[in-house]
PDB file of C-alpha atoms in Angstrom:
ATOM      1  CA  UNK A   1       0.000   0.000   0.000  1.00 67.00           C
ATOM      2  CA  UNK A   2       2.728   1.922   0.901  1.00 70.00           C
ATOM      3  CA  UNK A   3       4.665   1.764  -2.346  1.00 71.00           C
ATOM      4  CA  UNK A   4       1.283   2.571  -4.265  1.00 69.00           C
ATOM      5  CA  UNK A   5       1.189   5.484  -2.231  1.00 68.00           C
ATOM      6  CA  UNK A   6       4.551   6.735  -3.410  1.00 73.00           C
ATOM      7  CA  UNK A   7       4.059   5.810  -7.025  1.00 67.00           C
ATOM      8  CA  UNK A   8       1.100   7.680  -7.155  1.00 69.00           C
ATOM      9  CA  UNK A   9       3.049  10.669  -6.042  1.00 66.00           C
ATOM     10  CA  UNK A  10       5.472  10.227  -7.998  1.00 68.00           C
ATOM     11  CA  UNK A  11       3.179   9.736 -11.064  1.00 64.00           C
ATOM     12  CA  UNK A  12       1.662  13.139  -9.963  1.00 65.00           C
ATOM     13  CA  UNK A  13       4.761  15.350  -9.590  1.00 64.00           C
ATOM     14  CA  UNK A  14       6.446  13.415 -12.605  1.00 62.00           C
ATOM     15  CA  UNK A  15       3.212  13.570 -14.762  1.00 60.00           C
ATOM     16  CA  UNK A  16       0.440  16.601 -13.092  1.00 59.00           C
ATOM     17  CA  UNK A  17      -1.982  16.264 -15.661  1.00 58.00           C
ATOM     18  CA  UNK A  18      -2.141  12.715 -15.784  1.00 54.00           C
ATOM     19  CA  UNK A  19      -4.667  12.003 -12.720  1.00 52.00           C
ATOM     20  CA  UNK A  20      -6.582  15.053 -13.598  1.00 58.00           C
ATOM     21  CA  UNK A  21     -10.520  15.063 -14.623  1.00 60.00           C
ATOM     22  CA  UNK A  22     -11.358  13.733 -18.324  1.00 59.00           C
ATOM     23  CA  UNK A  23     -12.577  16.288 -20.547  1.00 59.00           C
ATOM     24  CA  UNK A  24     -15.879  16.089 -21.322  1.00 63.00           C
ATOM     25  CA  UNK A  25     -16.459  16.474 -24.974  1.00 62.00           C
ATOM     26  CA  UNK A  26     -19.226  14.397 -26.597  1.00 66.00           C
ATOM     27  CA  UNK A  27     -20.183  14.373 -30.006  1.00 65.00           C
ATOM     28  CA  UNK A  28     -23.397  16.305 -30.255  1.00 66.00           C
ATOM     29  CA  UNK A  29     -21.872  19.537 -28.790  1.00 66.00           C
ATOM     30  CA  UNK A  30     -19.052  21.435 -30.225  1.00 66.00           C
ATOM     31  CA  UNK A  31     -16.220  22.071 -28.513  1.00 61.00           C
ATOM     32  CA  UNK A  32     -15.293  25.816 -30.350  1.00 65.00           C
ATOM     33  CA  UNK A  33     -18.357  28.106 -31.700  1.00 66.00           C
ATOM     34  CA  UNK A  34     -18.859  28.116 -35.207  1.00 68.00           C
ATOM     35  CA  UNK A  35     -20.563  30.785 -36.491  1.00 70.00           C
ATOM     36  CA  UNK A  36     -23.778  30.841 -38.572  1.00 69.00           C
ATOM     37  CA  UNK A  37     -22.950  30.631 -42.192  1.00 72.00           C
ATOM     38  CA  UNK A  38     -25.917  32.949 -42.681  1.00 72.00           C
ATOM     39  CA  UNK A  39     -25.412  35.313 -39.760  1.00 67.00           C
ATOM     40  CA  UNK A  40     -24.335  39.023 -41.256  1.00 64.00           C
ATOM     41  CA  UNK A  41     -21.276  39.487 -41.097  1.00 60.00           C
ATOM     42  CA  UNK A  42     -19.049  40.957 -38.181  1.00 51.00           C
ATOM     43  CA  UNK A  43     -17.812  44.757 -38.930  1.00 50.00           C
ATOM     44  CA  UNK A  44     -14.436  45.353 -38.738  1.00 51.00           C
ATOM     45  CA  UNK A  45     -13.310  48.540 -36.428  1.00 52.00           C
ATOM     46  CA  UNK A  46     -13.206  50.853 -38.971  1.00 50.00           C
ATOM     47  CA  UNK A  47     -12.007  53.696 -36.249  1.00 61.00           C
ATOM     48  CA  UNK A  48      -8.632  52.697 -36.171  1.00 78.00           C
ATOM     49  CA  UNK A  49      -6.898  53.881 -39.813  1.00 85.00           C
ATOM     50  CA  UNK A  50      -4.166  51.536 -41.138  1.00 90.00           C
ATOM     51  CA  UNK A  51      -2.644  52.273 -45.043  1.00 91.00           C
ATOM     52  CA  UNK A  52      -5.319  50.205 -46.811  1.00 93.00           C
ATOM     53  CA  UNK A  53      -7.886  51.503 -45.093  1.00 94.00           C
ATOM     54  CA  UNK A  54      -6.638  54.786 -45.685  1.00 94.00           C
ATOM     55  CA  UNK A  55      -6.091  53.991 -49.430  1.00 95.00           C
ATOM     56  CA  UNK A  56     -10.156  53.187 -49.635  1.00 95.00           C
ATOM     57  CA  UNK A  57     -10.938  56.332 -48.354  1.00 95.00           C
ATOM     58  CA  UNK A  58      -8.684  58.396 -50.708  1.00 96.00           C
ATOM     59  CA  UNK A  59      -9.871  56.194 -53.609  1.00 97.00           C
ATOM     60  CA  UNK A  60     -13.845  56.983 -52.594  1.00 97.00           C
ATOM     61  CA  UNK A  61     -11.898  60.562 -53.335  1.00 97.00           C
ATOM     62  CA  UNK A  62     -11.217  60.261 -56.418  1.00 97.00           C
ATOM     63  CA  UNK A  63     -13.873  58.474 -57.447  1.00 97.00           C
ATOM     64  CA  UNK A  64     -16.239  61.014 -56.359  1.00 97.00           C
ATOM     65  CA  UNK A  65     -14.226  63.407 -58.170  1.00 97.00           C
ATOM     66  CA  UNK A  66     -14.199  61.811 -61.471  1.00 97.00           C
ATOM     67  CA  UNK A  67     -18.215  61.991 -61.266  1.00 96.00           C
ATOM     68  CA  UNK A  68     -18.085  65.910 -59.738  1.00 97.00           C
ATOM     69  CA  UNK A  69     -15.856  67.124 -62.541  1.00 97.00           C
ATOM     70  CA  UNK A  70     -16.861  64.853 -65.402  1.00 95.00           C
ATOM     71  CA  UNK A  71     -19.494  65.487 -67.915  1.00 94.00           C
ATOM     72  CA  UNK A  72     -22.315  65.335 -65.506  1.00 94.00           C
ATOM     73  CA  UNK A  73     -20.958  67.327 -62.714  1.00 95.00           C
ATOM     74  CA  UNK A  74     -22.070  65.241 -60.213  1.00 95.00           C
ATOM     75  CA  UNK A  75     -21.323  67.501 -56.754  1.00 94.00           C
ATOM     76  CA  UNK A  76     -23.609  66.099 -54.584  1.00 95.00           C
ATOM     77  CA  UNK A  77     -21.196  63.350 -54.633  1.00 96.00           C
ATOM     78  CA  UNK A  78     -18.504  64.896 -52.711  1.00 97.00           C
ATOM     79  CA  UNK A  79     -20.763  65.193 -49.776  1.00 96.00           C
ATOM     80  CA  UNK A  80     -19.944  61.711 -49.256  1.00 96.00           C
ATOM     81  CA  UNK A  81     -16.468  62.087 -48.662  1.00 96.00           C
ATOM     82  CA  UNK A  82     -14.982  65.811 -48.271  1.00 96.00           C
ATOM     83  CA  UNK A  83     -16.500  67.984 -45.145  1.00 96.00           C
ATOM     84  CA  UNK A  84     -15.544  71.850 -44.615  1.00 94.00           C
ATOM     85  CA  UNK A  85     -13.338  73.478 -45.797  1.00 95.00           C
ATOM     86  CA  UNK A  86     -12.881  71.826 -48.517  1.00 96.00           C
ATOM     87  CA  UNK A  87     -16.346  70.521 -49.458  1.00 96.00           C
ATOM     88  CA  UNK A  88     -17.215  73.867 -50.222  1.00 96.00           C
ATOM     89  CA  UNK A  89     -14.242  75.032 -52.264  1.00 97.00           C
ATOM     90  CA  UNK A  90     -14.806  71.905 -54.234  1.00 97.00           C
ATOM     91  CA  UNK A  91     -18.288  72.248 -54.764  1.00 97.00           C
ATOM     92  CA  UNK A  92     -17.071  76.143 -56.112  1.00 96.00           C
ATOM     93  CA  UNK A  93     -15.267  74.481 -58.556  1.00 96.00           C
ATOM     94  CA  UNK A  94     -17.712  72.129 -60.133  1.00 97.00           C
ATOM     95  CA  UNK A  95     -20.210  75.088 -60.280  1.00 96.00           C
ATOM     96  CA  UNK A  96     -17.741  77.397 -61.836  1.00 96.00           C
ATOM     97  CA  UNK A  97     -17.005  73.925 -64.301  1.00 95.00           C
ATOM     98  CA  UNK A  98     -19.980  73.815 -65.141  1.00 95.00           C
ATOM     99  CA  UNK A  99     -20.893  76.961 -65.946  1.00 95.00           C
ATOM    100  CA  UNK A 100     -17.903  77.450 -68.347  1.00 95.00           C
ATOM    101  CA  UNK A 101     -18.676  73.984 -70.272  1.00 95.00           C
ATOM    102  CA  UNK A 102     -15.159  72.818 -68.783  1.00 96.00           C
ATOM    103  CA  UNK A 103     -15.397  69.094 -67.604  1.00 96.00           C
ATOM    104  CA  UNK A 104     -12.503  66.353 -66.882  1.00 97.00           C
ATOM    105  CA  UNK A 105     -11.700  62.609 -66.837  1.00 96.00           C
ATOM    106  CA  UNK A 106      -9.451  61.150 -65.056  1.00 96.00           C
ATOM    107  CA  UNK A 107      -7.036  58.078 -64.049  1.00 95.00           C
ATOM    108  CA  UNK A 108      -5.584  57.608 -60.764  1.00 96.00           C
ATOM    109  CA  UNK A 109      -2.974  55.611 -59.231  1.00 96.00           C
ATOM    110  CA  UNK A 110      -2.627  55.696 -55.648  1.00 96.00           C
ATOM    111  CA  UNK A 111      -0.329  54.421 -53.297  1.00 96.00           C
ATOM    112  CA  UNK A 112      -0.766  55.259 -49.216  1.00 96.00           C
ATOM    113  CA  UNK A 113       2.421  55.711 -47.675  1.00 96.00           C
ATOM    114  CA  UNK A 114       2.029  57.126 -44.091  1.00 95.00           C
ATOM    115  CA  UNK A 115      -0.763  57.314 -41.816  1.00 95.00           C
ATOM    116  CA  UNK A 116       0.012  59.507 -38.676  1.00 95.00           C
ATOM    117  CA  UNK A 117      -2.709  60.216 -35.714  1.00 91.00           C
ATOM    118  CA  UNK A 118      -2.942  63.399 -34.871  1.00 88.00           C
ATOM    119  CA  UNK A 119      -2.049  63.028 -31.056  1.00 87.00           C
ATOM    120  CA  UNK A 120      -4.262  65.518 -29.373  1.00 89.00           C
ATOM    121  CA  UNK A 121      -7.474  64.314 -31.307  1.00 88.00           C
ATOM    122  CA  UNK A 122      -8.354  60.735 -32.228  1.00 84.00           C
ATOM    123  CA  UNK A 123     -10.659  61.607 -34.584  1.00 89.00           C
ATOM    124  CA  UNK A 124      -8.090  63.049 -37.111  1.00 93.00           C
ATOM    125  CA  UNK A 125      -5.680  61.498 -39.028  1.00 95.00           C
ATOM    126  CA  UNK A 126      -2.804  62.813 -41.704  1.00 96.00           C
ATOM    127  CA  UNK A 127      -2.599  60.497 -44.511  1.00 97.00           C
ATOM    128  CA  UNK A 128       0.363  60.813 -47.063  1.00 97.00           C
ATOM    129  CA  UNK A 129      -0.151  59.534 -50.860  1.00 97.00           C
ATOM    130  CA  UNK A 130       1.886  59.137 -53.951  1.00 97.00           C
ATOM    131  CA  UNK A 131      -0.913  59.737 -56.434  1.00 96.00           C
ATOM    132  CA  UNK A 132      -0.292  59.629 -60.283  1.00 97.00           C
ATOM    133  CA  UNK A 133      -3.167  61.982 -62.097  1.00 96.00           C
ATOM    134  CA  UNK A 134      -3.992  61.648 -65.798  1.00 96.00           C
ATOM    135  CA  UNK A 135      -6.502  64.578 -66.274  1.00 96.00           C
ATOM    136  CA  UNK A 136      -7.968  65.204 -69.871  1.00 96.00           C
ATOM    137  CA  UNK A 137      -9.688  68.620 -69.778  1.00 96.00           C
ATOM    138  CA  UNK A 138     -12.884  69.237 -72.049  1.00 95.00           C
ATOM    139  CA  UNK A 139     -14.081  72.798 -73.168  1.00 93.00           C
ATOM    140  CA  UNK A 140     -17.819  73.052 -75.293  1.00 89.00           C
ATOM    141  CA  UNK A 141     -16.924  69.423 -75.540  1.00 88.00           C
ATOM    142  CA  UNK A 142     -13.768  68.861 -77.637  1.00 92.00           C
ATOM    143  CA  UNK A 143     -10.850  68.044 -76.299  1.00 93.00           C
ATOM    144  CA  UNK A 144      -8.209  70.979 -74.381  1.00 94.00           C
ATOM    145  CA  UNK A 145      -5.459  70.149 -72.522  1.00 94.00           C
ATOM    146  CA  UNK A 146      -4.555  66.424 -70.739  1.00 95.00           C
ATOM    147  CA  UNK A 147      -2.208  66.504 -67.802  1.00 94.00           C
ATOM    148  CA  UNK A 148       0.116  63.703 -66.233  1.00 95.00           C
ATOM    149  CA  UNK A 149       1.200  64.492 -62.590  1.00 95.00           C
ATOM    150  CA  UNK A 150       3.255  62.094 -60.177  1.00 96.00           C
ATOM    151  CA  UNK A 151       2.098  63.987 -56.693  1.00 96.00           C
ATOM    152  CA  UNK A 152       2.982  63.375 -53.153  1.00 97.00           C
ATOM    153  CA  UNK A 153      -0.252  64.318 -51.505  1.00 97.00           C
ATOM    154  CA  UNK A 154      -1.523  65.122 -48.122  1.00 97.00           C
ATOM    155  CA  UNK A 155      -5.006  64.182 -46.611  1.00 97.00           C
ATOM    156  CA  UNK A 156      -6.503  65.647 -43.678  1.00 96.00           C
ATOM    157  CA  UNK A 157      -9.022  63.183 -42.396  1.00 95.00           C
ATOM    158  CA  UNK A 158     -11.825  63.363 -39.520  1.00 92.00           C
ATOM    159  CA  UNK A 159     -13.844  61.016 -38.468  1.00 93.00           C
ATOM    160  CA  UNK A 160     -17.311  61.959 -38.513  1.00 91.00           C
ATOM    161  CA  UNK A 161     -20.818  59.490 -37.570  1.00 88.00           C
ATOM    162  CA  UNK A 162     -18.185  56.341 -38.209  1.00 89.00           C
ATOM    163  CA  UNK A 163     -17.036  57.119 -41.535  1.00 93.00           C
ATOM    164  CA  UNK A 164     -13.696  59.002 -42.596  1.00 95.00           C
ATOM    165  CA  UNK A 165     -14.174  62.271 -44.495  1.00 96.00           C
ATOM    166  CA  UNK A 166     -11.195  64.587 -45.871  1.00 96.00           C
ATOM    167  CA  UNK A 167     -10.769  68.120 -44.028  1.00 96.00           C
ATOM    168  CA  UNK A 168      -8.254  69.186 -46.423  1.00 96.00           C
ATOM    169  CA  UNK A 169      -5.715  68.264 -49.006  1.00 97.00           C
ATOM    170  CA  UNK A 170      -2.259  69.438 -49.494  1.00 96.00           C
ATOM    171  CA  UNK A 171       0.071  68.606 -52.458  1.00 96.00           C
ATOM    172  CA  UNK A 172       3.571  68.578 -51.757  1.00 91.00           C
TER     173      UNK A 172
END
């Protein structure tokens, strides 16, 4: 009895988990959640900025700018991305566009580089771009002048009702 004694001790300092309680997994219950194939979808934390989510919201940019200063002058579509000061001055320029029969297309090529928090407010954010711009400029319709531009840009973002707008832009 004795010797059991000790080899059970043994056993238990040599070999802890060994005399511990079986797990209790059975076959009709899973062990790790799996979730619902047809559940929605989790959101991601959008708050947080990293470079491609940075590079989504300068590309809804430019797309809403091809629409604002192409042939249809489609401004109301920069509400969904720009917010004052710039909105407005934007918005200036379509009008002033369109009132002079000037329109553009354009091509973009984007590449974030930096994304720096602004460390006194969370809710803004300094994104830096390489952006390559090929504009072709129409006057009355016919073709004026067509531009090719290799920029280093800089966004001002804020984060307004969960979604990233730009404050400001700055070419370098």
């Amino acid at each position: 009895i004795l010797l059991g004694l000790i080899y059970k001790v043994i056993q238990s300092i040599a070999f802890p988990n060994y005399y511990k309680e079986p797990l209790m997994i059975t076959l009709n219950q899973q062990v790790v959640p799996i979730p619902d194939p047809k559940a929605p979808p989790v959101e991601e934390d959008d708050s947080k900025l990293d470079n491609p989510k940075a590079q989504k919201v300068i590309q809804k940019w430019l797309d809403a700018k091809k629409v604002a200063f192409g042939k249809d002058y489609q401004g109301e579509e920069l509400d969904k991305i720009l917010v004052d000061p710039l909105l407005s001055k934007q918005k200036n320029r379509v009008a002033s566009n369109q009132k002079s029969g000037t329109y553009y297309e354009y091509e973009h090529q984007i590449e974030v580089t930096s994304v720096k928090e602004d460390e006194t407010d969370p809710l803004k954010v300094i994104v830096t771009a390489n952006v390559k711009e090929i504009s072709q400029s129409y006057k009355g319709g016919s073709k004026a002048e067509q531009f090719t531009d290799d920029l280093i840009v800089e966004y001002d973002l804020f984060r307004k009702d969960d979604q990233w707008f730009i404050q400001n832009i700055t070419v370098k």
